[in-house]
PDB file of C-alpha atoms in Angstrom:
ATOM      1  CA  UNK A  28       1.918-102.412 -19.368  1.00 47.00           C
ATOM      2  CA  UNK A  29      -0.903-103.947 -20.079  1.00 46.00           C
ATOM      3  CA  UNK A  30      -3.590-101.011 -18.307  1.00 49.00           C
ATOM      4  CA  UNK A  31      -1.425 -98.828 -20.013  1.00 47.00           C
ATOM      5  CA  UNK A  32      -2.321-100.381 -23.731  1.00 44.00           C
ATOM      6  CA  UNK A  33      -6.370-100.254 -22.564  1.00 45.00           C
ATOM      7  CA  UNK A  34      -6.036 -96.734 -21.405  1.00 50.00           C
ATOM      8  CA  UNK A  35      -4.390 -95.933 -24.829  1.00 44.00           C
ATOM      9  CA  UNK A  36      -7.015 -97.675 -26.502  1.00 48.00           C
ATOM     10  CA  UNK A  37      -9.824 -95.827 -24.600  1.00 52.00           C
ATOM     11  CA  UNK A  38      -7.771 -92.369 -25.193  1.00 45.00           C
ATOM     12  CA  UNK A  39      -7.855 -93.161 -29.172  1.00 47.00           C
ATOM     13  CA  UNK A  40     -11.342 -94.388 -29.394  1.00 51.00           C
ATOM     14  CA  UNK A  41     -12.478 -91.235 -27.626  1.00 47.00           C
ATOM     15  CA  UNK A  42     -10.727 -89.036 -29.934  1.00 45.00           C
ATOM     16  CA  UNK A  43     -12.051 -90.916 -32.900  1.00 43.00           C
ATOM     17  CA  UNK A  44     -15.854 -90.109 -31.714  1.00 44.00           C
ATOM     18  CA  UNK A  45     -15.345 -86.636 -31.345  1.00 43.00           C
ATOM     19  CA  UNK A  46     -13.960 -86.045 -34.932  1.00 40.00           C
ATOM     20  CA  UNK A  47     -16.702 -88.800 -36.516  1.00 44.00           C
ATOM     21  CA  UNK A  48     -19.152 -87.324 -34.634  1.00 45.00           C
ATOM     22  CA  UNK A  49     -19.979 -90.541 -31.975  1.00 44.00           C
ATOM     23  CA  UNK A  50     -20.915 -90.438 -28.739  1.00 43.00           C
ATOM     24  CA  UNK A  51     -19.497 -86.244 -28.483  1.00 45.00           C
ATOM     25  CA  UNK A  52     -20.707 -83.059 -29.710  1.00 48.00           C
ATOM     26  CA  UNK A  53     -18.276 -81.179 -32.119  1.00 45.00           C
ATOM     27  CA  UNK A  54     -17.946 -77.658 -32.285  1.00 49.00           C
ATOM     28  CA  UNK A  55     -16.167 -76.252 -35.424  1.00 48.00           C
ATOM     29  CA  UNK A  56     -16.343 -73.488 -37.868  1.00 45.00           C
ATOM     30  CA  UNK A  57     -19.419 -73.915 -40.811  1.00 42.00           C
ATOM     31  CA  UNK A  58     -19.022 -70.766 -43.776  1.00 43.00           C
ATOM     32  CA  UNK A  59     -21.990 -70.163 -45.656  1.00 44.00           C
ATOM     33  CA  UNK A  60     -21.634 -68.547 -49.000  1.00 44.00           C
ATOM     34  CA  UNK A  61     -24.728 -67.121 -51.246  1.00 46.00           C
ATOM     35  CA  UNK A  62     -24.839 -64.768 -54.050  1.00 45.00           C
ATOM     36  CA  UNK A  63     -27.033 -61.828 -53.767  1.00 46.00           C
ATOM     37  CA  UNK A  64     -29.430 -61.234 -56.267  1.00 47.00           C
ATOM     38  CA  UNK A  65     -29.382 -57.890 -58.405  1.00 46.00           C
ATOM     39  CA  UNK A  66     -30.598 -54.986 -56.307  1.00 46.00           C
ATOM     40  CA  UNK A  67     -31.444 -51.447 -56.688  1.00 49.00           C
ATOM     41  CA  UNK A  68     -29.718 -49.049 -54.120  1.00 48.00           C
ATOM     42  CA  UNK A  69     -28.251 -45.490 -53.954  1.00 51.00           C
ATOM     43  CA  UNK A  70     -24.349 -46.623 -54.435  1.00 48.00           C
ATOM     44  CA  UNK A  71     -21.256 -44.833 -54.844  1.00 50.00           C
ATOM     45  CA  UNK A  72     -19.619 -42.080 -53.756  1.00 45.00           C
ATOM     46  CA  UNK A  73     -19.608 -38.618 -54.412  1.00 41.00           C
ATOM     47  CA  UNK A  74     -18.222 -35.988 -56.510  1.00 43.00           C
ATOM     48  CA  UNK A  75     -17.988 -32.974 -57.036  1.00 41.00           C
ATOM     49  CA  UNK A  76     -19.953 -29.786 -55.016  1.00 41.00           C
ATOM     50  CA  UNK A  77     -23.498 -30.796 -56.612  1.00 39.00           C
ATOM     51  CA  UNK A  78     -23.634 -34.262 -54.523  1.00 40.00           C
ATOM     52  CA  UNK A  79     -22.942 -33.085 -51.289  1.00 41.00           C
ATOM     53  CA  UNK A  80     -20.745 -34.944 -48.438  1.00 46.00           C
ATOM     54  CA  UNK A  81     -22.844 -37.921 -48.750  1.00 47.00           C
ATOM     55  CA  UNK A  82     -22.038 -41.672 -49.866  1.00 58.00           C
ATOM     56  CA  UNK A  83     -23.898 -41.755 -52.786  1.00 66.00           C
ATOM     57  CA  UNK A  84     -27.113 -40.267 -54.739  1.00 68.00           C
ATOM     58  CA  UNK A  85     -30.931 -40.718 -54.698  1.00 68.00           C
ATOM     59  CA  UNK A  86     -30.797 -42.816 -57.627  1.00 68.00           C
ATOM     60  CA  UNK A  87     -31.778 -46.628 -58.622  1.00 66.00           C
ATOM     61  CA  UNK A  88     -29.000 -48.260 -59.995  1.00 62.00           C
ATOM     62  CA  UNK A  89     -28.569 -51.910 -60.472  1.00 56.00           C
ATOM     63  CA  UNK A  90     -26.018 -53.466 -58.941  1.00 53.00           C
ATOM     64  CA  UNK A  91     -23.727 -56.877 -60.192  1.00 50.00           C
ATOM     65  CA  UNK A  92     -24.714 -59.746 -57.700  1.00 47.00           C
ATOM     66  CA  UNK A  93     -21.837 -60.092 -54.574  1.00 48.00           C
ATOM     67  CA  UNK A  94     -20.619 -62.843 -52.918  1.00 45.00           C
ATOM     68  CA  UNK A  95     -20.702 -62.563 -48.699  1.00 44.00           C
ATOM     69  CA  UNK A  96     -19.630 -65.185 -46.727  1.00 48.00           C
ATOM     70  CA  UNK A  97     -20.970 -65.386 -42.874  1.00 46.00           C
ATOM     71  CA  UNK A  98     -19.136 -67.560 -40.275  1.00 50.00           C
ATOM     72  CA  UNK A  99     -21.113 -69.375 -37.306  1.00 49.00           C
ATOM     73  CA  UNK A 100     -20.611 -71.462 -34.976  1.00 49.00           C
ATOM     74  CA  UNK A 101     -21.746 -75.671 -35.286  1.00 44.00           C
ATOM     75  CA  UNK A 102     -23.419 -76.877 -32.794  1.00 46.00           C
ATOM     76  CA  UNK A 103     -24.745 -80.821 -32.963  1.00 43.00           C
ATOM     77  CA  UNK A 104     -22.920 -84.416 -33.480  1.00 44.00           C
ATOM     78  CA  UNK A 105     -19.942 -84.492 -36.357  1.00 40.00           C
ATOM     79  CA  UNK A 106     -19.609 -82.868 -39.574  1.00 39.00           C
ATOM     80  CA  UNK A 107     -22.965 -83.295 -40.791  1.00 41.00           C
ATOM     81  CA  UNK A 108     -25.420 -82.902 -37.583  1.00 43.00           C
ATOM     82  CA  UNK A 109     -24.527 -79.238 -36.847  1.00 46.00           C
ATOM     83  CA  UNK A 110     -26.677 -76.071 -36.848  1.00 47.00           C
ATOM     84  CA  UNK A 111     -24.699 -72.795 -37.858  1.00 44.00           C
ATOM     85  CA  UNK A 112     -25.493 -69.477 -36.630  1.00 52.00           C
ATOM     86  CA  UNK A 113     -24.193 -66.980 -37.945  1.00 49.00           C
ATOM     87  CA  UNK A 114     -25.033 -63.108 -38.943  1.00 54.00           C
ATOM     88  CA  UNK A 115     -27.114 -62.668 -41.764  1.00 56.00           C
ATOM     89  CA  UNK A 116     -28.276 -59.646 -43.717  1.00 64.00           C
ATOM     90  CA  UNK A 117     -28.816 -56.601 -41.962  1.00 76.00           C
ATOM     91  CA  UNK A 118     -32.826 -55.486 -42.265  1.00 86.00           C
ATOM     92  CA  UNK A 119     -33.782 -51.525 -41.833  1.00 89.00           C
ATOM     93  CA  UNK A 120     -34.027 -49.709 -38.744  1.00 91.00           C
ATOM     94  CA  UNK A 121     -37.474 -49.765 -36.813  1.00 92.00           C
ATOM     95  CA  UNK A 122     -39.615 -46.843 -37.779  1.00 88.00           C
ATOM     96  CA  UNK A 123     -39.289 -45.380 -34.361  1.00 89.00           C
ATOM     97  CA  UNK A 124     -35.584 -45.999 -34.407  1.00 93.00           C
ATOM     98  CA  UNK A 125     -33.230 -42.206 -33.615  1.00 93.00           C
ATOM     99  CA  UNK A 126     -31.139 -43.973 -36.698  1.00 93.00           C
ATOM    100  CA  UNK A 127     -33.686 -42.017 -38.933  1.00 94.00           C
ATOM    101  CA  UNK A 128     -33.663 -38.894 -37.118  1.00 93.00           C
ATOM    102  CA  UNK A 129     -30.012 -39.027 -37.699  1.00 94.00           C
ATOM    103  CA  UNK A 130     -29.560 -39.402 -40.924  1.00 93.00           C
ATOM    104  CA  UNK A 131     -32.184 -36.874 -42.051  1.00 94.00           C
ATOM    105  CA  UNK A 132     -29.956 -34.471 -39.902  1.00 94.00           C
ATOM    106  CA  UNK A 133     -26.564 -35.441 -41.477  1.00 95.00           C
ATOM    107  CA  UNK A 134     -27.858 -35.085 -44.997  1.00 95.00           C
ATOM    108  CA  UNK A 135     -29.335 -31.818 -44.652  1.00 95.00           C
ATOM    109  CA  UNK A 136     -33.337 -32.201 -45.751  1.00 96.00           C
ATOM    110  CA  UNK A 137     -34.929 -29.151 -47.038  1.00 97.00           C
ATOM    111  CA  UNK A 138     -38.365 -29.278 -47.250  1.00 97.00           C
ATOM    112  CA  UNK A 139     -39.592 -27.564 -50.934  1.00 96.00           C
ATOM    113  CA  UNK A 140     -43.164 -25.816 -50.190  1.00 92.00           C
ATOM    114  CA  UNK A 141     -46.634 -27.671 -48.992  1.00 94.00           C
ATOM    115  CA  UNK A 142     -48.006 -28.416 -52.087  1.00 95.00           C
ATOM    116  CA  UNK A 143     -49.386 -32.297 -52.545  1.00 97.00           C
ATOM    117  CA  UNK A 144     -48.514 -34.171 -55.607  1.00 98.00           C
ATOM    118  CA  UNK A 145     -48.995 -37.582 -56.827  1.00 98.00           C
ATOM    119  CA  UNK A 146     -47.481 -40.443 -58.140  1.00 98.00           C
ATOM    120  CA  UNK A 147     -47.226 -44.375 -58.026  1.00 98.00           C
ATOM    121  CA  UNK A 148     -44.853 -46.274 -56.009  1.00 97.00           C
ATOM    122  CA  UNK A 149     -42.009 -47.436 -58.615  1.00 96.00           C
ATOM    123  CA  UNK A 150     -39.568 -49.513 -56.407  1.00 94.00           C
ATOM    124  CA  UNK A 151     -39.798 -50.267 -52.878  1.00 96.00           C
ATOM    125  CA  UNK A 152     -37.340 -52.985 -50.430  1.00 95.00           C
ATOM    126  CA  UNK A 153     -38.676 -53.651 -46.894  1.00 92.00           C
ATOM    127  CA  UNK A 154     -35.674 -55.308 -45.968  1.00 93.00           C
ATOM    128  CA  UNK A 155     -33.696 -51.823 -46.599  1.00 92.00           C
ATOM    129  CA  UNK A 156     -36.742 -49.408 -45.858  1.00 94.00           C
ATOM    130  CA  UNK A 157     -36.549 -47.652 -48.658  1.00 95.00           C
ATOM    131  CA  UNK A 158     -38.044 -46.977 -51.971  1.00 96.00           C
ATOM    132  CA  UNK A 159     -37.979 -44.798 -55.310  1.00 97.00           C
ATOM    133  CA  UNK A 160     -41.910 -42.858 -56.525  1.00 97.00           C
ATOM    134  CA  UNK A 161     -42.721 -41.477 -60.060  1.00 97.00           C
ATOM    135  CA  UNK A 162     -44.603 -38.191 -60.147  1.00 97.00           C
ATOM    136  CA  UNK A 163     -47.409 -38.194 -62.216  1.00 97.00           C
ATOM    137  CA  UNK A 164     -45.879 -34.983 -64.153  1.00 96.00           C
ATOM    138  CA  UNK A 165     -42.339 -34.605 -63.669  1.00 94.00           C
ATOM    139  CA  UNK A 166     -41.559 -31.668 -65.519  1.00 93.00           C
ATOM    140  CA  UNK A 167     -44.250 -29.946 -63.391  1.00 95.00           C
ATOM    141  CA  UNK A 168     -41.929 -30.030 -60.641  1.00 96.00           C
ATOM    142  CA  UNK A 169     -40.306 -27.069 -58.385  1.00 96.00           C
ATOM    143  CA  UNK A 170     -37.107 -26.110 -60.214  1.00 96.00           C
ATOM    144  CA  UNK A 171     -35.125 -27.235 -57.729  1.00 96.00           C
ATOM    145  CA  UNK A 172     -35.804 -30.182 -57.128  1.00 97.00           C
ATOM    146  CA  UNK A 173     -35.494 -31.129 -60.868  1.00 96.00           C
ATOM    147  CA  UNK A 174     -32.124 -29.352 -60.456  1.00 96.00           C
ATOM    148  CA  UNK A 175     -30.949 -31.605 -57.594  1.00 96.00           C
ATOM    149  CA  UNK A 176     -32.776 -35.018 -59.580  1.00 95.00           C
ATOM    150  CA  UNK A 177     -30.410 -33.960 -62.920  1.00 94.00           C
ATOM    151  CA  UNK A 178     -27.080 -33.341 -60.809  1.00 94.00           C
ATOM    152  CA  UNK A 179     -27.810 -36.796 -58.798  1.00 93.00           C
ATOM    153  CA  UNK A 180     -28.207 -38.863 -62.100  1.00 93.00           C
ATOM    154  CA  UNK A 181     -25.047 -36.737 -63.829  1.00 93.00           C
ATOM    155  CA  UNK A 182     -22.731 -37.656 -60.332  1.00 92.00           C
ATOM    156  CA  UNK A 183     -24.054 -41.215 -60.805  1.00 91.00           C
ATOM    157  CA  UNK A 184     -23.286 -41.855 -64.800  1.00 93.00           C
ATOM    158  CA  UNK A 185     -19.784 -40.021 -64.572  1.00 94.00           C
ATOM    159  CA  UNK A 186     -18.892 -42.822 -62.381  1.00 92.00           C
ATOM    160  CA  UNK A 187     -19.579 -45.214 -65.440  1.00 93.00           C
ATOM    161  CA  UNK A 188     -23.122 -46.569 -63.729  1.00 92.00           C
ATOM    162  CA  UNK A 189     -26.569 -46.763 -65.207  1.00 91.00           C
ATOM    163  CA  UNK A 190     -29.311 -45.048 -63.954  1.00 90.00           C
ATOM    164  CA  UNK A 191     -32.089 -47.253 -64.089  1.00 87.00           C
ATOM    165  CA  UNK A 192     -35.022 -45.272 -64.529  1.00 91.00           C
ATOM    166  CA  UNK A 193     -34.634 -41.365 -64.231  1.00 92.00           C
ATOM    167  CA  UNK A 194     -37.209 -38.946 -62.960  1.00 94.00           C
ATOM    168  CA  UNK A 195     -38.052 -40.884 -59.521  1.00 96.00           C
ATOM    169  CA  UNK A 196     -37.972 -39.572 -56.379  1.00 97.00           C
ATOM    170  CA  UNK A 197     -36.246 -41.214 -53.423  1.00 96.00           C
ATOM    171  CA  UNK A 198     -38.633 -42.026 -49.943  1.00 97.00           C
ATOM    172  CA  UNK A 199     -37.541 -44.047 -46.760  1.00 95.00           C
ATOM    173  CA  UNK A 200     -40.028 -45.883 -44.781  1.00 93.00           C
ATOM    174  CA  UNK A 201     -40.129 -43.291 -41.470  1.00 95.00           C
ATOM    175  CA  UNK A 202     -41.816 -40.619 -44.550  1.00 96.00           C
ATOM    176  CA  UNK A 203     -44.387 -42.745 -45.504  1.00 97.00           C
ATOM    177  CA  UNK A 204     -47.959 -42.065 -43.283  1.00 95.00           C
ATOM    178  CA  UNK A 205     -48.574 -45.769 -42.565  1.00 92.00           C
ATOM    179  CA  UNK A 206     -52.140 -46.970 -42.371  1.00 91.00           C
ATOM    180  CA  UNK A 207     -54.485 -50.332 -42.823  1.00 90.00           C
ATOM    181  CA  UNK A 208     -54.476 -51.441 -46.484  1.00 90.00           C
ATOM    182  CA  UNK A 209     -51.589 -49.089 -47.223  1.00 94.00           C
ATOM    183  CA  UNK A 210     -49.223 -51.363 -49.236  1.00 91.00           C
ATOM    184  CA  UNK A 211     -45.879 -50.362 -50.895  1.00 94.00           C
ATOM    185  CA  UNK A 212     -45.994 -52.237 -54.128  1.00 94.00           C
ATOM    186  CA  UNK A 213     -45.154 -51.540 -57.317  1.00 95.00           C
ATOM    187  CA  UNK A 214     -47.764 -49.204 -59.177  1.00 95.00           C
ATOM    188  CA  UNK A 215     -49.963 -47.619 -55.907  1.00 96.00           C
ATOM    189  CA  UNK A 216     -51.168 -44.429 -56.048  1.00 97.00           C
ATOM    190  CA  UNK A 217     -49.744 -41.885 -53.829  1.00 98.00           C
ATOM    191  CA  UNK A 218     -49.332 -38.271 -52.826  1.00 98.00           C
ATOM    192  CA  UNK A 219     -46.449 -36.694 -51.291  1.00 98.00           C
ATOM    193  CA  UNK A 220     -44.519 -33.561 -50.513  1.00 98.00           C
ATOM    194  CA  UNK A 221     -40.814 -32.996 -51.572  1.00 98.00           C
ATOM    195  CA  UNK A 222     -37.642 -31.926 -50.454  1.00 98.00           C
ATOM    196  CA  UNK A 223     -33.729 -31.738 -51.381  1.00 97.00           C
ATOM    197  CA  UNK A 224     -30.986 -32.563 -49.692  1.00 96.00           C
ATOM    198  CA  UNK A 225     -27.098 -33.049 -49.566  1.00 93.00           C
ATOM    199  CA  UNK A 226     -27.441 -36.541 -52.166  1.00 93.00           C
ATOM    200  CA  UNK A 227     -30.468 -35.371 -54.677  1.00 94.00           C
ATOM    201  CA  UNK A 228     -34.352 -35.097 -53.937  1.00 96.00           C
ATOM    202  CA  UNK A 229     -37.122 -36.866 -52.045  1.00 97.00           C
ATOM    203  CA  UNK A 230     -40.393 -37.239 -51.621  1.00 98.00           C
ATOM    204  CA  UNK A 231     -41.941 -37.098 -47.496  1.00 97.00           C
ATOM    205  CA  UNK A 232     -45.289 -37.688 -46.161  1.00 97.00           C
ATOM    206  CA  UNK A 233     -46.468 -39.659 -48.654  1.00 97.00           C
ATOM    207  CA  UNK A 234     -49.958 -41.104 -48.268  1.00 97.00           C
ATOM    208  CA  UNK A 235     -51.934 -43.854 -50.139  1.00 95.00           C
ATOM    209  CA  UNK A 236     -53.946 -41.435 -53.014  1.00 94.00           C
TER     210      UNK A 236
END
């Protein structure tokens, strides 16, 4: 009776260091929660013949900031001592990645003519790989394009959202000629080409001016 009581004892004291975090290493379940700042992103979906099959429109749009919750795995002694990992936030495709390719494909690009404009960058995210230009004289542009730009801003207000800033083109990091010194920030000067597709207009090959 008596080995039985020290074995007991043993039992409970080894079960206390695994939940306090003595002498064991716990595993267990750690949530993190952030709030994602306000971000501009083509967002919705469409409607209506003008916007195409797509999920959304060429247009900046601010969004209200989101709540996303990741769970990971703790690793590490107790409670307090653990390291989570966990899946974060999903960055862009590499440049040479066939996810580019594909998408060009499934939203139908049309290329409008070969003549070189300019512009300055407006809004650009590397994390998403994509970015918005303003041409230096908007109403100068092929007809349509400004066609496609005024039906992608309509589809995007009738579904009660504000369209940041109108007149900009939409770009994606694979149409950008990347070179030394080229950065994407706010206000460069650029030249580009344009095209239309299934969710507004675009600009491609776009060089720094």
């Amino acid at each position: 009776l008596k080995r039985r009581l020290v074995d007991f004892t043993r039992l409970a004291d080894s079960r206390t260091s695994r939940i306090m975090g003595k002498g064991g290493k716990g595993k267990g379940k750690i949530t993190k929660v952030w709030t994602a700042p306000k971000k501009w992103e083509p967002k919705g979906k469409s409607h209506g013949k003008a916007s195409g099959k797509g999920g959304g429109q060429w247009i900046w749009v601010e969004e209200e900031p989101k709540v996303y919750k990741t769970k990971g795995k703790g690793k590490g002694k107790g409670v307090k001592g653990g390291k989570a990992k966990g899946k974060g936030k999903r960055r862009a495709a590499p440049l040479t990645s066939e996810f580019w390719t594909k998408k060009v494909e499934a939203e139908g690009r049309k290329e409008i003519g070969e003549n070189v404009l300019p512009g300055v960058i407006s809004r650009y995210s590397v994390k998403q790989g994509y970015g918005f230009i303003k041409p230096d004289n908007p109403q100068g542009l092929p007809n349509p394009v400004k066609k496609k730009m005024n039906e992608a801003e309509a589809a995007v207000e009738a579904e009660g959202k504000e369209v940041k800033e109108k007149g900009l083109l939409y770009f994606r990091k694979p149409d950008v000629n990347h070179e030394e010194g080229f950065k994407l920030a706010e206000g460069t000067a650029v030249t580009f080409r344009l095209y239309v597709d299934n969710l507004g207009a675009g600009a491609l090959d776009v060089s720094m001016a």
